[in-house]
Tab-separated table of C-alpha atoms and ligand atoms in Angstrom:
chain	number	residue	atom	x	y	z
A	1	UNK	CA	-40.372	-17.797	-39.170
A	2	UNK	CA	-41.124	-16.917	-42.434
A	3	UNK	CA	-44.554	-17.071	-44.405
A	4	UNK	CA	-44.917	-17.928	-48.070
A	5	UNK	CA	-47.655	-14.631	-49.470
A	6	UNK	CA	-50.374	-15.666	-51.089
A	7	UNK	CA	-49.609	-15.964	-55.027
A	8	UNK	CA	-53.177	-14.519	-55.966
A	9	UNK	CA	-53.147	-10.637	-55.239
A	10	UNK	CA	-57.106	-11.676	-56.543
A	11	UNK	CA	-57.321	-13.390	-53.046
A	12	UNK	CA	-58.402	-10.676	-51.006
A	13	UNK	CA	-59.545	-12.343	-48.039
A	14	UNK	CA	-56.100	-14.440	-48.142
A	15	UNK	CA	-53.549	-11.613	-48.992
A	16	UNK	CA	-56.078	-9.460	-46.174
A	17	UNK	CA	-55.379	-12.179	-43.510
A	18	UNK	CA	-51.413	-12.576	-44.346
A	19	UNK	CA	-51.283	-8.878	-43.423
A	20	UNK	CA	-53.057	-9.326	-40.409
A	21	UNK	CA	-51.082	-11.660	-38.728
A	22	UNK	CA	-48.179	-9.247	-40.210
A	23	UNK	CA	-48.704	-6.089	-38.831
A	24	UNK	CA	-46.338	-3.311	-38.205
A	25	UNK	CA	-46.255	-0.025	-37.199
A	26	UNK	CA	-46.050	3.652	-38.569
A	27	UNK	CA	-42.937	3.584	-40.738
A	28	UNK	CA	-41.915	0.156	-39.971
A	29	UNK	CA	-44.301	-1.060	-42.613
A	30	UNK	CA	-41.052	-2.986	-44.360
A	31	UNK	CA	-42.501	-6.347	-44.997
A	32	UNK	CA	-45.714	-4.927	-45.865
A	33	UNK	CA	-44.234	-2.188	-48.222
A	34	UNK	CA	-41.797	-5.327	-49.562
A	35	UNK	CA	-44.792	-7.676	-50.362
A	36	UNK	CA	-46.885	-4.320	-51.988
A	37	UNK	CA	-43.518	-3.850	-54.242
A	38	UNK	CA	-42.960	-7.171	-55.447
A	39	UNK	CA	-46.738	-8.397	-56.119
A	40	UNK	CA	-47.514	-4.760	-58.162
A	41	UNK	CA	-44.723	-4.975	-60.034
A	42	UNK	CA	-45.594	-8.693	-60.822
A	43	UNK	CA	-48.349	-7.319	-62.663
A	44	UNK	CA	-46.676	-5.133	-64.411
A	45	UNK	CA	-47.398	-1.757	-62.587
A	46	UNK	CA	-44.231	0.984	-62.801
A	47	UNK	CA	-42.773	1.398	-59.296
A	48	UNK	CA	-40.941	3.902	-57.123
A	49	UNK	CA	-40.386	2.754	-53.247
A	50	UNK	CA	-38.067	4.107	-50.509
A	51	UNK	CA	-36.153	7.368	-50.410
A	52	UNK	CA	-37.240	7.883	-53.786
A	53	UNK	CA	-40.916	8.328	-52.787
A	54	UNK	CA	-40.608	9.582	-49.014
A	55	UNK	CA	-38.172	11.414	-47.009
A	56	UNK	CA	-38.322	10.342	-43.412
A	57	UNK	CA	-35.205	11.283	-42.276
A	58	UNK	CA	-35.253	13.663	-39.341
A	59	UNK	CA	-38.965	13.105	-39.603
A	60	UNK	CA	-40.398	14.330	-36.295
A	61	UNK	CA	-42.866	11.552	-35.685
A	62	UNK	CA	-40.150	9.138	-36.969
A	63	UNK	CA	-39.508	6.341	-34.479
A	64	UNK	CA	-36.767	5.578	-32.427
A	65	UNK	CA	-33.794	4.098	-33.984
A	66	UNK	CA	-33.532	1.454	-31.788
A	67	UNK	CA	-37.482	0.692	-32.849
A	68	UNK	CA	-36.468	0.979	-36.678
A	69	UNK	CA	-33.602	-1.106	-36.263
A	70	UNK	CA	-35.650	-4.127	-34.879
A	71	UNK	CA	-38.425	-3.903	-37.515
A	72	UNK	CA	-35.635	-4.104	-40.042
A	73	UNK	CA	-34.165	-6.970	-37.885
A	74	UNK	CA	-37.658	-8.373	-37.759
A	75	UNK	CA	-38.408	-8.189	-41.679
A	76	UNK	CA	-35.666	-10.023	-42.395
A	77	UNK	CA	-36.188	-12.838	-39.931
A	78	UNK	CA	-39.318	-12.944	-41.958
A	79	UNK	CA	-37.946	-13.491	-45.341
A	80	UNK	CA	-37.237	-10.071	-46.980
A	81	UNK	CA	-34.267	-9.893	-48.915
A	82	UNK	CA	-31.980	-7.831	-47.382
A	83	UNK	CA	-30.760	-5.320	-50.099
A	84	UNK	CA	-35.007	-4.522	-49.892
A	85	UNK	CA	-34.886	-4.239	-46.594
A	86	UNK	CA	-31.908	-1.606	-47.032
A	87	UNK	CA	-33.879	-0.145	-49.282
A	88	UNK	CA	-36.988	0.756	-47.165
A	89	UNK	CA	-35.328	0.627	-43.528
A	90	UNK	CA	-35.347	3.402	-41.989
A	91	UNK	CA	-39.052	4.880	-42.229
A	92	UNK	CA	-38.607	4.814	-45.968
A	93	UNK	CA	-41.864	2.491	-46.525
A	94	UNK	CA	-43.835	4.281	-49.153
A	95	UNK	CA	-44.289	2.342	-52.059
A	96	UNK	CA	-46.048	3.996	-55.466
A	97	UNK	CA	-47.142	2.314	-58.542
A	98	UNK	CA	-48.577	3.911	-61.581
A	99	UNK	CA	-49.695	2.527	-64.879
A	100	UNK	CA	-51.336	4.098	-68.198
A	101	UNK	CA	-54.655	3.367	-69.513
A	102	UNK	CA	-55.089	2.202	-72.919
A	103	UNK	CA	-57.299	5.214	-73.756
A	104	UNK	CA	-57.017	9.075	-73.155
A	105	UNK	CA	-58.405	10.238	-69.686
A	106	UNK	CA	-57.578	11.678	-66.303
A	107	UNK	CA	-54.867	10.466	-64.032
A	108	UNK	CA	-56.956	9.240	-60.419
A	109	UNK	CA	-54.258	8.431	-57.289
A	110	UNK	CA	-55.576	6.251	-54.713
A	111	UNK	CA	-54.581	6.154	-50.782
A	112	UNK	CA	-53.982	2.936	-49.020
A	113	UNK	CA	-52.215	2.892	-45.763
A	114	UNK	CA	-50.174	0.508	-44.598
A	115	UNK	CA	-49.808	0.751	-41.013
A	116	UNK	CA	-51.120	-0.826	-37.899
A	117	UNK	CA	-51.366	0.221	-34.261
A	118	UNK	CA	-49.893	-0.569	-30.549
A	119	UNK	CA	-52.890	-2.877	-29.295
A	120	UNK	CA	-52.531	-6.356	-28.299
A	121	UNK	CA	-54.817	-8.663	-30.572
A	122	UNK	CA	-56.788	-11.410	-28.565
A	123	UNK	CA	-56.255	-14.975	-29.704
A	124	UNK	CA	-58.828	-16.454	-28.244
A	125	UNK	CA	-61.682	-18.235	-30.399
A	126	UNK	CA	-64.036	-15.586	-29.349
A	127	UNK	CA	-61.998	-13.411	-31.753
A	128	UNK	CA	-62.543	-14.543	-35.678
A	129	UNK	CA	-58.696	-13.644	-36.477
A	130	UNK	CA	-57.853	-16.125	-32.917
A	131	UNK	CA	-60.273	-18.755	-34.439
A	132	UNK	CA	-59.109	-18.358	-38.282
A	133	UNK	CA	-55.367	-18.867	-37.182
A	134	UNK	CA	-54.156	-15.194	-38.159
A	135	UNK	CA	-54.319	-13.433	-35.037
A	136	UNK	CA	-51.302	-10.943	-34.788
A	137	UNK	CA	-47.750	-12.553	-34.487
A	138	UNK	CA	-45.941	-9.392	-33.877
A	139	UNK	CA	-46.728	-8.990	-29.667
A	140	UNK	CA	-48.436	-5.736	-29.335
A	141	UNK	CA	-48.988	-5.216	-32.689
A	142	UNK	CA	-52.476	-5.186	-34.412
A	143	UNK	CA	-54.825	-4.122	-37.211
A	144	UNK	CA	-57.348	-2.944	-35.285
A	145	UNK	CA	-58.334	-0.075	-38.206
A	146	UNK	CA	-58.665	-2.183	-41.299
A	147	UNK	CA	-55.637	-0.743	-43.431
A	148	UNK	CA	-54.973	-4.751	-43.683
A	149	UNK	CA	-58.093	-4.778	-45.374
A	150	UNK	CA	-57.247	-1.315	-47.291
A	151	UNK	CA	-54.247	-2.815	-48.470
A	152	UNK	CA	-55.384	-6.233	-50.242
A	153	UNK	CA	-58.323	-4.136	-51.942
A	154	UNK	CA	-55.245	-1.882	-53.124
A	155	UNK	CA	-53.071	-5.243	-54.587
A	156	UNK	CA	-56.587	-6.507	-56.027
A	157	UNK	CA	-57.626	-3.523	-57.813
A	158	UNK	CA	-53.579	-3.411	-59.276
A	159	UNK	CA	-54.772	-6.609	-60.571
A	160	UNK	CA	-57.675	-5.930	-61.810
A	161	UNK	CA	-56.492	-3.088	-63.643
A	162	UNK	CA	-53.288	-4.993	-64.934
A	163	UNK	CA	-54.224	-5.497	-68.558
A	164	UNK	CA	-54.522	-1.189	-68.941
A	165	UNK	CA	-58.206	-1.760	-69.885
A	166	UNK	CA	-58.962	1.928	-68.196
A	167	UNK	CA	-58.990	5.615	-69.444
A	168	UNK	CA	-56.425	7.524	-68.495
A	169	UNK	CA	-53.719	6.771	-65.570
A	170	UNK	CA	-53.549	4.987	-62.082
A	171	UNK	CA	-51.476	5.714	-59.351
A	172	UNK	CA	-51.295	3.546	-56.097
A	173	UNK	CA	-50.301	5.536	-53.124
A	174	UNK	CA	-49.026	3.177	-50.285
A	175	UNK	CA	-48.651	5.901	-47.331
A	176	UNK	CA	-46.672	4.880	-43.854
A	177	UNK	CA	-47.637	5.696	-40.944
A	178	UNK	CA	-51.603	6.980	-41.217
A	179	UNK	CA	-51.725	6.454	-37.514
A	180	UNK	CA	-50.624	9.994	-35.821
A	181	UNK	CA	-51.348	11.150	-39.430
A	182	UNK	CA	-47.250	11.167	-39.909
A	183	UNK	CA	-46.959	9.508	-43.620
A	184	UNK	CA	-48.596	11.741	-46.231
A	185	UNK	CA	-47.094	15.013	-45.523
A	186	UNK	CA	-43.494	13.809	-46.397
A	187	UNK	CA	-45.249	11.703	-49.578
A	188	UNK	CA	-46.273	15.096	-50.427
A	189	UNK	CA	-42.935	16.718	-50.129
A	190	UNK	CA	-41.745	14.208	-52.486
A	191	UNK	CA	-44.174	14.920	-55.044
A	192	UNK	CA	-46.925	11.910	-54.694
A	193	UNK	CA	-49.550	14.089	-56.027
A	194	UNK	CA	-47.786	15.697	-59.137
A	195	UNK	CA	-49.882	15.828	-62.047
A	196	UNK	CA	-52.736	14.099	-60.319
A	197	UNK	CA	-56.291	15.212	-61.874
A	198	UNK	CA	-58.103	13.029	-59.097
A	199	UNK	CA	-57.227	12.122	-55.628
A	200	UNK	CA	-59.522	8.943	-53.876
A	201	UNK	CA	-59.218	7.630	-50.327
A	202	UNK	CA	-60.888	4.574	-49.273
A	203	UNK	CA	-61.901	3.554	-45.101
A	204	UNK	CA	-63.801	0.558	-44.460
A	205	UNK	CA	-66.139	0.489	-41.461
A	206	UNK	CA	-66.236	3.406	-39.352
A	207	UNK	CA	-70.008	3.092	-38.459
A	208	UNK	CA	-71.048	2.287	-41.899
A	209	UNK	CA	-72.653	-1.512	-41.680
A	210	UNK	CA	-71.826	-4.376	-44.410
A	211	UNK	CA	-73.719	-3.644	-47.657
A	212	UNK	CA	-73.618	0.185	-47.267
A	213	UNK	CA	-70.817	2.371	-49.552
A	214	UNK	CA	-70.788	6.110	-48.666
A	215	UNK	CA	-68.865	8.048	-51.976
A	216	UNK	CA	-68.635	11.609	-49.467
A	217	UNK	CA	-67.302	11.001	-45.853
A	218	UNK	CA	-68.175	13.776	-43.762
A	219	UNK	CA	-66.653	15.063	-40.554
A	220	UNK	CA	-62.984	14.551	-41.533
A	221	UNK	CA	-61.624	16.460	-38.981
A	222	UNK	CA	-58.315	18.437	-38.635
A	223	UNK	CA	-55.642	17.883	-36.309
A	224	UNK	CA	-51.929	18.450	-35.096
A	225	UNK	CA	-50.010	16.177	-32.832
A	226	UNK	CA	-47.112	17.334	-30.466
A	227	UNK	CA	-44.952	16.056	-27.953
A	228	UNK	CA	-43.964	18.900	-25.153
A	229	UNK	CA	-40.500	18.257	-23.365
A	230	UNK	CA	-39.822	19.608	-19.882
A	231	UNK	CA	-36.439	20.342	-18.680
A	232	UNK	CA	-36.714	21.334	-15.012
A	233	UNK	CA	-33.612	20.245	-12.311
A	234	UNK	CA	-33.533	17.634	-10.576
A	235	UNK	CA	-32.695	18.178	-6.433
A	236	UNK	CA	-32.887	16.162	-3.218
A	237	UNK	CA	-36.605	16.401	-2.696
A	238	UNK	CA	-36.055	17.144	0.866
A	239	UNK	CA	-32.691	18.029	1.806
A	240	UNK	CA	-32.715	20.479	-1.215
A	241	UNK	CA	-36.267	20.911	-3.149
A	242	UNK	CA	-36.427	24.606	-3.519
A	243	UNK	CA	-33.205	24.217	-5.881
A	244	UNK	CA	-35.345	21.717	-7.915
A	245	UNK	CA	-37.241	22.836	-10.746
A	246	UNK	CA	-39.760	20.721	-11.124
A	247	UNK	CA	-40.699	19.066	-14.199
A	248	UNK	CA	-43.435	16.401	-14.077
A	249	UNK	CA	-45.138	19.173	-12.016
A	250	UNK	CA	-45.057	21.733	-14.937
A	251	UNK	CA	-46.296	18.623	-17.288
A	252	UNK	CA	-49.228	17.559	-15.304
A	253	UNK	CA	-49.732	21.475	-14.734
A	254	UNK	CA	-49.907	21.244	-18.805
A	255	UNK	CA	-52.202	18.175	-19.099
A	256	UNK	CA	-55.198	19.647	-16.515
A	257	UNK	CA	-55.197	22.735	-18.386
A	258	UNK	CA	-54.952	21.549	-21.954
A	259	UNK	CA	-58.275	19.998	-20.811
A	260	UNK	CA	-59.615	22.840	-19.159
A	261	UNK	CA	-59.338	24.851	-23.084
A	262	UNK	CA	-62.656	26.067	-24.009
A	263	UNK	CA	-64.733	24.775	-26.377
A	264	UNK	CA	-65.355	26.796	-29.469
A	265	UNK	CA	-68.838	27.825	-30.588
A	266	UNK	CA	-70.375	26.580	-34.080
A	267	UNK	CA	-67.113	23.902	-34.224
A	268	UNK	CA	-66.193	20.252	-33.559
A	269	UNK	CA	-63.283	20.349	-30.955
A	270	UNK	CA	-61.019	17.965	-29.919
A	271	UNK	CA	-58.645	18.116	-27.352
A	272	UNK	CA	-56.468	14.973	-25.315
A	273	UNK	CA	-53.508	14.669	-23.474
A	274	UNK	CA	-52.435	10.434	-23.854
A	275	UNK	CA	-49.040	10.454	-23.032
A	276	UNK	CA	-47.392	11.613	-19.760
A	277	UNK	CA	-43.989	10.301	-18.662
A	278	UNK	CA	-42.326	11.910	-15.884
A	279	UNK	CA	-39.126	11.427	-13.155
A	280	UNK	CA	-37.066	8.683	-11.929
A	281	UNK	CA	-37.933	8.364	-8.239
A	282	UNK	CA	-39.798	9.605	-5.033
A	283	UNK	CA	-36.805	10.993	-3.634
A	284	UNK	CA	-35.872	13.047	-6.378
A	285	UNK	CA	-37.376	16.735	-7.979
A	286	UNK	CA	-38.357	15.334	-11.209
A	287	UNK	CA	-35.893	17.008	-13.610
A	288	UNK	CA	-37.616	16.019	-17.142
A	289	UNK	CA	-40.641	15.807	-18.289
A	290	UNK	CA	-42.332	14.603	-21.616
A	291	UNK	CA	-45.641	15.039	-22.983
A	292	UNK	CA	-48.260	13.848	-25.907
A	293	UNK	CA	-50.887	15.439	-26.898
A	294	UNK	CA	-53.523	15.775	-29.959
A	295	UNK	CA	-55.937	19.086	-30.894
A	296	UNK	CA	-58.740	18.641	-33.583
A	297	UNK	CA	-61.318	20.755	-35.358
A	298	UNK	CA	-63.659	20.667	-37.778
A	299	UNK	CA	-62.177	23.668	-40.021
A	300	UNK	CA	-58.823	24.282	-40.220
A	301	UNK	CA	-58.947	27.899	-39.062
A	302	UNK	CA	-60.449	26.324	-35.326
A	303	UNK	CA	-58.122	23.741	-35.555
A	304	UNK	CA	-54.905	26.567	-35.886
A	305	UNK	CA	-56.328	28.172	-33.167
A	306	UNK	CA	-57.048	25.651	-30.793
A	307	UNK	CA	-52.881	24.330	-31.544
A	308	UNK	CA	-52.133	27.578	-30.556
A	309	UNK	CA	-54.147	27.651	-27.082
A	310	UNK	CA	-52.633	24.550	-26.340
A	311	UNK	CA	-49.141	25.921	-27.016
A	312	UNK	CA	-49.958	29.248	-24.685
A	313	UNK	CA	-51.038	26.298	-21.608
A	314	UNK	CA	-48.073	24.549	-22.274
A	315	UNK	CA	-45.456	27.431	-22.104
A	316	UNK	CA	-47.190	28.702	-19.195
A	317	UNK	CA	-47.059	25.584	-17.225
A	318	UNK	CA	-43.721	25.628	-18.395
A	319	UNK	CA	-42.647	29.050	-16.942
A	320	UNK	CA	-44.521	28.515	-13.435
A	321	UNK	CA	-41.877	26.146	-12.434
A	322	UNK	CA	-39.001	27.757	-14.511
A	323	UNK	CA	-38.919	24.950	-16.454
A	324	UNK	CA	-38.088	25.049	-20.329
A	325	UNK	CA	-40.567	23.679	-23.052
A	326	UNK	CA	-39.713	22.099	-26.249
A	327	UNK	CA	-42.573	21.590	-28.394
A	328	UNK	CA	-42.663	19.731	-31.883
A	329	UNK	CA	-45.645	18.683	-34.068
A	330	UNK	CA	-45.105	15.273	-34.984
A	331	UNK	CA	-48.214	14.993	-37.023
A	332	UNK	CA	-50.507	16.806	-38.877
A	333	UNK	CA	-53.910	16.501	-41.441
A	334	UNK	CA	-56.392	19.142	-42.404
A	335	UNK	CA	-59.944	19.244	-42.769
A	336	UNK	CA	-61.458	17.789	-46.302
A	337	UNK	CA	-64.380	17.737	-48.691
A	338	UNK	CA	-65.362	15.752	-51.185
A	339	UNK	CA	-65.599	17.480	-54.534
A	340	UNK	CA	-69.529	17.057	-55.800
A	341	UNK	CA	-68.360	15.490	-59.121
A	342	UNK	CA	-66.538	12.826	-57.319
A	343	UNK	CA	-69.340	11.795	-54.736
A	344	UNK	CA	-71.388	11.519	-58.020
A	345	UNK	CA	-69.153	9.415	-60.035
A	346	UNK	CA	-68.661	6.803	-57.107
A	347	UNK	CA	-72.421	7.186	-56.820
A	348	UNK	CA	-72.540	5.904	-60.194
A	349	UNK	CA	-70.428	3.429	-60.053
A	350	UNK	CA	-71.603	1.796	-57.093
A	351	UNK	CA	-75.038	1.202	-58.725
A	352	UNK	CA	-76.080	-2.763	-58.498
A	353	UNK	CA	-73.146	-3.183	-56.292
A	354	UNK	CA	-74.701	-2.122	-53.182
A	355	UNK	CA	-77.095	0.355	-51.278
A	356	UNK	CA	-75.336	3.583	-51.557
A	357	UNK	CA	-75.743	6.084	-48.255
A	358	UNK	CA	-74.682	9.619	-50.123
A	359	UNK	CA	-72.722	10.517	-46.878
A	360	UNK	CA	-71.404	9.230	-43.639
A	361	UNK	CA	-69.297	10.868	-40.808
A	362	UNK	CA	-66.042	9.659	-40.483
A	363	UNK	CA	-65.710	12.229	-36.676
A	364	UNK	CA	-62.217	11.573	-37.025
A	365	UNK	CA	-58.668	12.341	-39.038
A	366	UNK	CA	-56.575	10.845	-41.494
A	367	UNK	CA	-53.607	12.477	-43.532
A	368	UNK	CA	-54.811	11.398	-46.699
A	369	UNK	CA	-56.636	15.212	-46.390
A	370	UNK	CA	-53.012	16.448	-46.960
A	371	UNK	CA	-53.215	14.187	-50.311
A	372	UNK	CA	-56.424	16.010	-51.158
A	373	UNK	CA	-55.810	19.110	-49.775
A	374	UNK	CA	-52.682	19.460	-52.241
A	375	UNK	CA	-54.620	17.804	-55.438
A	376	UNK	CA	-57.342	20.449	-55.152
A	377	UNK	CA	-55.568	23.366	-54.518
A	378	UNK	CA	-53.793	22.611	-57.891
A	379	UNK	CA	-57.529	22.506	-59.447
A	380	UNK	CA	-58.019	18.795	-59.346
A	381	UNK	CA	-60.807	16.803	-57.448
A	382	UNK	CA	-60.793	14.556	-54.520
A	383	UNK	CA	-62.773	12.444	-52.223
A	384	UNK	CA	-62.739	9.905	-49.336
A	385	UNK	CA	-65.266	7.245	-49.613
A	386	UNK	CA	-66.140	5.086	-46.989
A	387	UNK	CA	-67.282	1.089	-47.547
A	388	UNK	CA	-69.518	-0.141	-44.814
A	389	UNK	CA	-67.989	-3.346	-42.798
A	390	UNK	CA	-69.722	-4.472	-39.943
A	391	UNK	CA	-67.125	-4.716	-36.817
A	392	UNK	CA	-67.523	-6.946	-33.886
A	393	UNK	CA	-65.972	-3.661	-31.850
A	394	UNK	CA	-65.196	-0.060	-33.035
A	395	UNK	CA	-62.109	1.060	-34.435
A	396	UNK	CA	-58.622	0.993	-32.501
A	397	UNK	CA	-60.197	-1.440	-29.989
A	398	UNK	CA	-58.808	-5.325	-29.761
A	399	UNK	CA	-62.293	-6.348	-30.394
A	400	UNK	CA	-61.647	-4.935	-34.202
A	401	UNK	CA	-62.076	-7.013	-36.971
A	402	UNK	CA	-63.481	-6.540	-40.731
A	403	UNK	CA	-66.514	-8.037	-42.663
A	404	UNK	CA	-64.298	-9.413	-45.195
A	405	UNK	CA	-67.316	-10.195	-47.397
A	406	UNK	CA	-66.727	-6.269	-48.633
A	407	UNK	CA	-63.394	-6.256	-49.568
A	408	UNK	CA	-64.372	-7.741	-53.001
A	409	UNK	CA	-67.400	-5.582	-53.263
A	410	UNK	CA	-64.890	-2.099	-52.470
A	411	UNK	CA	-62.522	-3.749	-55.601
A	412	UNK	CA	-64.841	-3.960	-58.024
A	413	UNK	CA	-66.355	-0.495	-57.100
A	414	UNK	CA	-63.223	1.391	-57.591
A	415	UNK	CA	-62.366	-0.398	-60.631
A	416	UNK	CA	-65.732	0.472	-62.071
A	417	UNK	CA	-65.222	3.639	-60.775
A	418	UNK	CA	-61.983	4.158	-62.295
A	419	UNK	CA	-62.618	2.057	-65.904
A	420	UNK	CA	-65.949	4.699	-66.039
A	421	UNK	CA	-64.010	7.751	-65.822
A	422	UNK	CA	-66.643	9.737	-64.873
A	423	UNK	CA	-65.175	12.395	-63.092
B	1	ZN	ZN1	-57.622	3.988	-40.263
């Protein structure tokens, strides 16, 4: 079924609830990254999508084909042409739009991300998305983190910055695949951040109440996700077990101990096993194995040593049974500060808009660190602001749902932010 997209990309709240009932996951953002292409370059925005923009083949955190092939299948069910869908198939659903300023100045990029996550949305008139009639139609499927909300504030800046009434230049960055902070490092690789004097990311919620915009996040917290595969051999478990080797034993040898790591004094540590699949029945030695799990810290330098802890457990749990390990990080962000002279711009900006709280924690991860991370290291600034929503329930719960009297508030704040130049 398909469903015409609102016209007005100045209709937050309607473009916001489109996307909600439209969500998809971590690089099978298609119709999303389809209806981001076509309503920027409506307005007259210069646009790169696709493989020209991301390389996700042979991604690690890339999903299963059979998974990409249904979104694609999906997308076009739902009205994408399909030479567009060719085009962005395949975990190729970055989108970037850039567009000059009619007056000399620096060039600011700004993160949106597309992506939703596996949680099944209530649709019940308890729940304001079941009552307003856009509740998630894609079964299992939900925005329960906002980047719906992230994404019409993205179209309706585009729009407000249209007529090139700005200093400098604007670049949109629409990043797959936040979630398991998979999407930015390959935007990276393909040169998102070249020649970018300014790097903003934008989060709404996260603690931070309606009429409250923090310019400095604090607590963004570094991270590395891996997936540990146990080959063991399988064996009648009791005509033959001591030829077994057994696998789900070495992986659940893995997960106690990955959460028996210590924690590390003077830093924020993270550390959870949330995936554990294992065998095919009680009469067999389980013969594979296969394993998710996440490590954070709050510096990078604890977080590279806490990844390679967990690697040590994992190999050893590995070797008790005589089972082999294959271990591959399939996502990855660092630690990230906000430059001074950004926090202070914003700060600016946001005056008469609303009460401005100089910082707020985030106490969690996002790749768009990787987007800063790479702008500042070239001598540019960056920061990741956060705009207060009040939420019904926190973050990746089904409860989820955004205040979406801020989304206009978090336009016209960046677009102050951005005609100012203050940076
Ligand atoms: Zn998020």
């Amino acid at each position: 079924m398909t469903h015409p997209w609102p016209d007005d990309p100045t209709d937050v709240v309607a473009v916001r609830r489109d996307l909600h009932a439209h969500p998809e996951l971590g690089f099978t953002e298609i119709r999303t990254a389809a209806r981001v292409e076509a309503a920027v370059r409506a307005l007259g925005w210069s646009v790169r999508s696709g493989r020209d923009v991301i390389d996700a083949a042979g991604l690690p955190g890339l999903p299963a084909t059979s998974v990409l092939d249904h979104a694609a299948e999906r997308a076009r069910a739902e009205g994408v042409a399909p030479d567009t869908v060719a085009r962005l198939a395949g975990g190729h659903t970055a989108v970037i739009a850039d567009l000059d300023g009619n007056r000399p100045g620096r060039r600011v990029a700004l993160r949106f991300d597309l992506d939703a996550l596996p949680i099944t949305e209530p649709d019940g008139a308890d729940h304001r998305p079941g009552a307003g009639g856009f509740a998630s139609r894609h079964p299992g499927v939900m925005h329960a983190c906002g980047h719906d909300g992230h994404v019409a504030i993205g179209l309706a800046l585009a729009a407000a910055l249209s007529s090139g009434d700005f200093p400098g230049s604007v670049r949109l960055l629409f990043q797959p695949a936040e979630e398991g902070v998979r999407g930015a490092a390959p935007m990276v690789a393909a040169g998102a951040c070249a020649d970018v004097d300014v790097l903003l990311a934008v989060h709404l919620a996260f603690g931070l109440p309606s009429g409250l915009l923090a310019p400095a996040a604090t607590e963004l917290i570094a991270t590395s996700k891996h997936l540990a595969r146990f080959t063991g051999r399988q064996a009648h478990a009791a005509k033959a077990p001591e030829q077994g080797r057994n696998a789900l034993l070495a992986a659940a040898t893995a997960a106690l101990n990955l959460h028996a790591l210590p924690p590390f004094a003077g830093a924020v540590t993270r550390v959870n096993v949330g995936r554990l699949v294992a065998g095919v029945a009680p009469n067999v030695i389980a013969g594979e194995a296969e394993l998710s799990y996440e490590t954070r810290a709050d510096t990078a330098g604890v977080a590279a040593e806490l990844a390679r802890r967990a690697e040590v457990v994992v190999r050893a749990a590995g070797d008790m049974y005589e089972a082999g390990v294959e271990l591959t990080v399939t996502g990855r962000a660092t630690a990230a500060v906000t430059d001074p002279a950004v926090a202070t711009a914003l700060t600016a900006a946001a005056e008469g808009l609303a009460e401005v709280r100089p910082t707020h924690p985030l106490g969690a991860s996002d790749d768009a660190s990787l987007l800063m991370d790479e702008v500042q290291r070239a001598g540019g600034l960056a920061g990741y602001a956060i705009v207060g929503s009040d939420t019904p329930g926190p973050p990746h719960s089904p409860l989820f749902d955004v205040d979406e009297a801020v989304l206009p508030v978090a336009v016209s704040w960046l677009e102050r932010s951005i005609k100012e130049g203050r940076w």
